[in-house]
C-alpha cells in the first residue's frame, strides 16, 4: 500500500516531542508544520460553566521524504 504524501502525527501524552519526531522519521516523514491546540475542561462555577485549560495538544504535519516515494 502506498503511503500518503502528507500525514499528521499527534504527540501522545506518554511521549516527548522528540519521541514523536523520531516516530515520524521512522515512518519516512519529515516535519513541515507544528500546530498547537489548547484542551479545555468544563468546570461548573456557581450558576455558570467555566472552561479551564488543562494541556496543549501538539500535532506535527509531515511530508513524505523524497527517497520514500
Coordinates of N, CA, C and O in Angstrom, one line a residue:
X1 N 0.8 -1.2 0.0 CA 0.0 0.0 0.0 C 0.9 1.2 0.0 O 1.8 1.3 0.7
X2 N 0.5 2.2 -0.8 CA 1.3 3.4 -1.0 C 1.1 4.3 0.2 O 0.0 4.4 0.8
X3 N 2.1 5.0 0.7 CA 2.0 6.0 1.8 C 1.4 7.3 1.3 O 1.6 7.6 0.1
X4 N 0.7 8.0 2.2 CA 0.2 9.3 1.9 C 1.3 10.3 1.8 O 2.3 10.1 2.5
X5 N 1.1 11.3 0.9 CA 2.2 12.3 0.8 C 2.3 13.1 2.0 O 3.4 13.5 2.5
X6 N 1.2 13.5 2.7 CA 1.2 14.2 3.9 C 0.5 13.4 5.0 O -0.5 12.7 4.7
X7 N 1.0 13.5 6.2 CA 0.4 12.8 7.3 C 0.5 13.6 8.6 O 1.4 14.4 8.7
X8 N -0.5 13.5 9.5 CA -0.4 14.2 10.8 C 0.0 13.2 11.9 O -0.5 12.1 11.9
X9 N 0.8 13.7 12.8 CA 1.3 13.0 13.9 C 1.0 13.8 15.2 O 1.5 14.9 15.3
X10 N 0.3 13.2 16.1 CA 0.0 13.8 17.4 C 1.0 13.3 18.4 O 1.3 12.1 18.5
X11 N 1.5 14.3 19.2 CA 2.4 13.9 20.3 C 1.4 13.3 21.4 O 0.5 14.0 21.9
X12 N 1.7 12.1 21.7 CA 0.8 11.3 22.7 C 1.2 11.8 24.1 O 2.3 12.3 24.3
X13 N 0.3 11.6 25.1 CA 0.6 12.0 26.4 C 1.8 11.3 27.0 O 2.5 11.8 27.9
X14 N 2.1 10.1 26.6 CA 3.2 9.3 27.1 C 4.5 9.5 26.4 O 5.4 8.8 26.7
X15 N 4.6 10.4 25.5 CA 5.8 10.6 24.7 C 6.2 12.1 24.7 O 5.4 12.9 24.9
X16 N 7.5 12.3 24.4 CA 8.0 13.6 24.3 C 7.9 14.1 22.9 O 7.6 13.2 22.0
X17 N 8.2 15.3 22.6 CA 8.2 15.9 21.3 C 9.2 15.1 20.4 O 9.0 14.7 19.3
X18 N 10.4 14.9 21.1 CA 11.5 14.2 20.4 C 11.1 12.8 20.0 O 11.4 12.3 18.9
X19 N 10.3 12.1 20.9 CA 9.9 10.8 20.5 C 8.9 10.8 19.3 O 9.0 9.9 18.5
X20 N 8.1 11.8 19.3 CA 7.1 11.9 18.1 C 7.9 12.2 16.8 O 7.6 11.6 15.8
X21 N 8.9 13.0 16.9 CA 9.7 13.3 15.7 C 10.5 12.1 15.2 O 10.6 11.8 14.0
X22 N 11.0 11.3 16.2 CA 11.7 10.1 15.9 C 10.7 9.1 15.2 O 11.1 8.4 14.3
X23 N 9.4 9.0 15.7 CA 8.4 8.1 15.1 C 8.1 8.6 13.7 O 8.0 7.7 12.8
X24 N 8.0 9.9 13.5 CA 7.8 10.4 12.1 C 8.9 10.0 11.2 O 8.6 9.5 10.1
X25 N 10.2 10.1 11.6 CA 11.3 9.8 10.8 C 11.3 8.3 10.5 O 11.6 7.9 9.4
X26 N 11.0 7.5 11.5 CA 11.0 6.0 11.3 C 9.9 5.6 10.2 O 10.1 4.6 9.5
X27 N 8.8 6.4 10.1 CA 7.8 6.1 9.2 C 8.1 6.7 7.8 O 7.3 6.6 6.9
X28 N 9.2 7.5 7.7 CA 9.6 8.1 6.4 C 9.0 9.5 6.2 O 9.0 9.9 5.0
X29 N 8.7 10.2 7.2 CA 8.2 11.6 7.1 C 9.1 12.6 7.8 O 9.8 12.2 8.7
X30 N 9.1 13.8 7.2 CA 9.8 14.9 7.9 C 8.8 16.0 8.2 O 7.9 16.2 7.5
X31 N 9.0 16.6 9.4 CA 8.0 17.6 9.8 C 8.1 18.9 8.9 O 9.2 19.3 8.6
X32 N 6.9 19.4 8.6 CA 6.9 20.7 7.8 C 6.1 21.8 8.6 O 6.1 22.9 8.2
X33 N 5.3 21.3 9.6 CA 4.5 22.3 10.3 C 4.1 21.8 11.7 O 3.9 20.6 11.9
X34 N 4.1 22.7 12.6 CA 3.7 22.3 14.0 C 2.5 23.1 14.4 O 2.4 24.3 14.2
X35 N 1.5 22.4 14.9 CA 0.2 23.1 15.4 C 0.0 22.8 16.8 O 0.3 21.7 17.3
X36 N -0.6 23.7 17.5 CA -0.9 23.5 19.0 C -2.3 23.9 19.2 O -2.8 25.0 18.7
X37 N -3.0 23.1 19.9 CA -4.4 23.4 20.3 C -4.6 23.2 21.8 O -4.1 22.2 22.4
X38 N -5.2 24.2 22.4 CA -5.5 24.0 23.9 C -6.6 23.0 24.1 O -7.6 23.0 23.4
X39 N -6.5 22.2 25.1 CA -7.5 21.3 25.5 C -8.1 21.9 26.8 O -7.4 22.1 27.8
X40 N -9.5 22.0 26.8 CA -10.1 22.6 28.0 C -11.0 21.6 28.7 O -11.4 20.6 28.2
X41 N -11.2 21.9 30.0 CA -12.1 21.1 30.8 C -13.2 22.0 31.3 O -12.9 23.1 31.7
X42 N -14.4 21.5 31.3 CA -15.6 22.3 31.7 C -15.8 22.1 33.2 O -15.9 21.0 33.7
X43 N -15.8 23.2 33.9 CA -16.0 23.2 35.4 C -17.1 24.1 35.8 O -17.2 25.3 35.4
X44 N -18.1 23.6 36.5 CA -19.2 24.4 37.0 C -18.7 25.5 38.0 O -18.0 25.2 38.9
X45 N -19.2 26.7 37.8 CA -18.9 27.8 38.7 C -20.2 28.5 39.0 O -20.8 29.1 38.2
X46 N -20.7 28.3 40.3 CA -22.0 28.9 40.7 C -23.1 28.4 39.7 O -23.3 27.3 39.6
X47 N -23.6 29.4 39.0 CA -24.7 29.0 38.0 C -24.2 29.0 36.6 O -25.0 28.8 35.7
X48 N -22.9 29.2 36.4 CA -22.3 29.2 35.0 C -21.3 28.1 34.9 O -20.9 27.5 35.9
X49 N -20.8 27.9 33.7 CA -19.8 26.9 33.4 C -18.5 27.7 33.0 O -18.6 28.7 32.2
X50 N -17.4 27.3 33.5 CA -16.1 27.9 33.1 C -15.3 26.9 32.4 O -15.2 25.7 32.8
X51 N -14.5 27.3 31.4 CA -13.6 26.4 30.7 C -12.2 26.7 31.1 O -11.7 27.8 31.0
X52 N -11.6 25.6 31.7 CA -10.2 25.8 32.2 C -9.2 25.0 31.3 O -9.5 23.8 31.1
X53 N -8.2 25.6 30.9 CA -7.2 24.9 30.0 C -6.5 23.8 30.9 O -6.1 24.1 32.0
X54 N -6.4 22.6 30.3 CA -5.7 21.5 31.1 C -4.4 21.1 30.4 O -3.5 20.6 31.1
X55 N -4.2 21.3 29.1 CA -3.0 20.9 28.4 C -3.0 21.4 27.0 O -4.0 21.9 26.5
X56 N -1.9 21.3 26.3 CA -1.7 21.7 24.9 C -1.6 20.4 24.1 O -0.9 19.5 24.5
X57 N -2.4 20.3 23.0 CA -2.3 19.2 22.1 C -1.3 19.7 21.0 O -1.5 20.7 20.4
X58 N -0.2 18.9 20.7 CA 0.7 19.3 19.7 C 0.6 18.3 18.6 O 0.6 17.1 18.8
X59 N 0.5 18.8 17.4 CA 0.3 18.0 16.2 C 1.4 18.5 15.1 O 1.5 19.7 14.9
X60 N 2.1 17.5 14.6 CA 3.1 17.8 13.5 C 2.5 17.3 12.2 O 1.9 16.2 12.1
X61 N 2.6 18.1 11.2 CA 2.3 17.7 9.8 C 3.6 17.3 9.2 O 4.5 18.1 9.2
X62 N 3.6 16.1 8.6 CA 4.8 15.6 8.0 C 4.6 15.4 6.5 O 3.5 15.0 6.1
X63 N 5.6 15.5 5.7 CA 5.6 15.2 4.3 C 6.5 14.1 4.0 O 7.6 13.9 4.7
X64 N 6.2 13.2 3.1 CA 6.9 12.0 2.8 C 8.3 12.4 2.3 O 8.4 13.3 1.4
X65 N 9.3 11.8 2.8 CA 10.7 12.1 2.4 C 10.9 11.6 1.0 O 10.4 10.5 0.6
X66 N 11.6 12.4 0.1 CA 11.7 12.1 -1.3 C 12.1 10.6 -1.6 O 11.6 10.0 -2.5
X67 N 13.1 10.1 -0.8 CA 13.6 8.7 -1.1 C 12.5 7.7 -0.8 O 12.6 6.5 -1.2
X68 N 11.5 8.0 0.0 CA 10.4 7.1 0.4 C 9.3 7.0 -0.7 O 8.5 6.1 -0.6
X69 N 9.2 7.9 -1.6 CA 8.1 8.0 -2.6 C 8.2 6.8 -3.6 O 9.0 6.3 -4.1

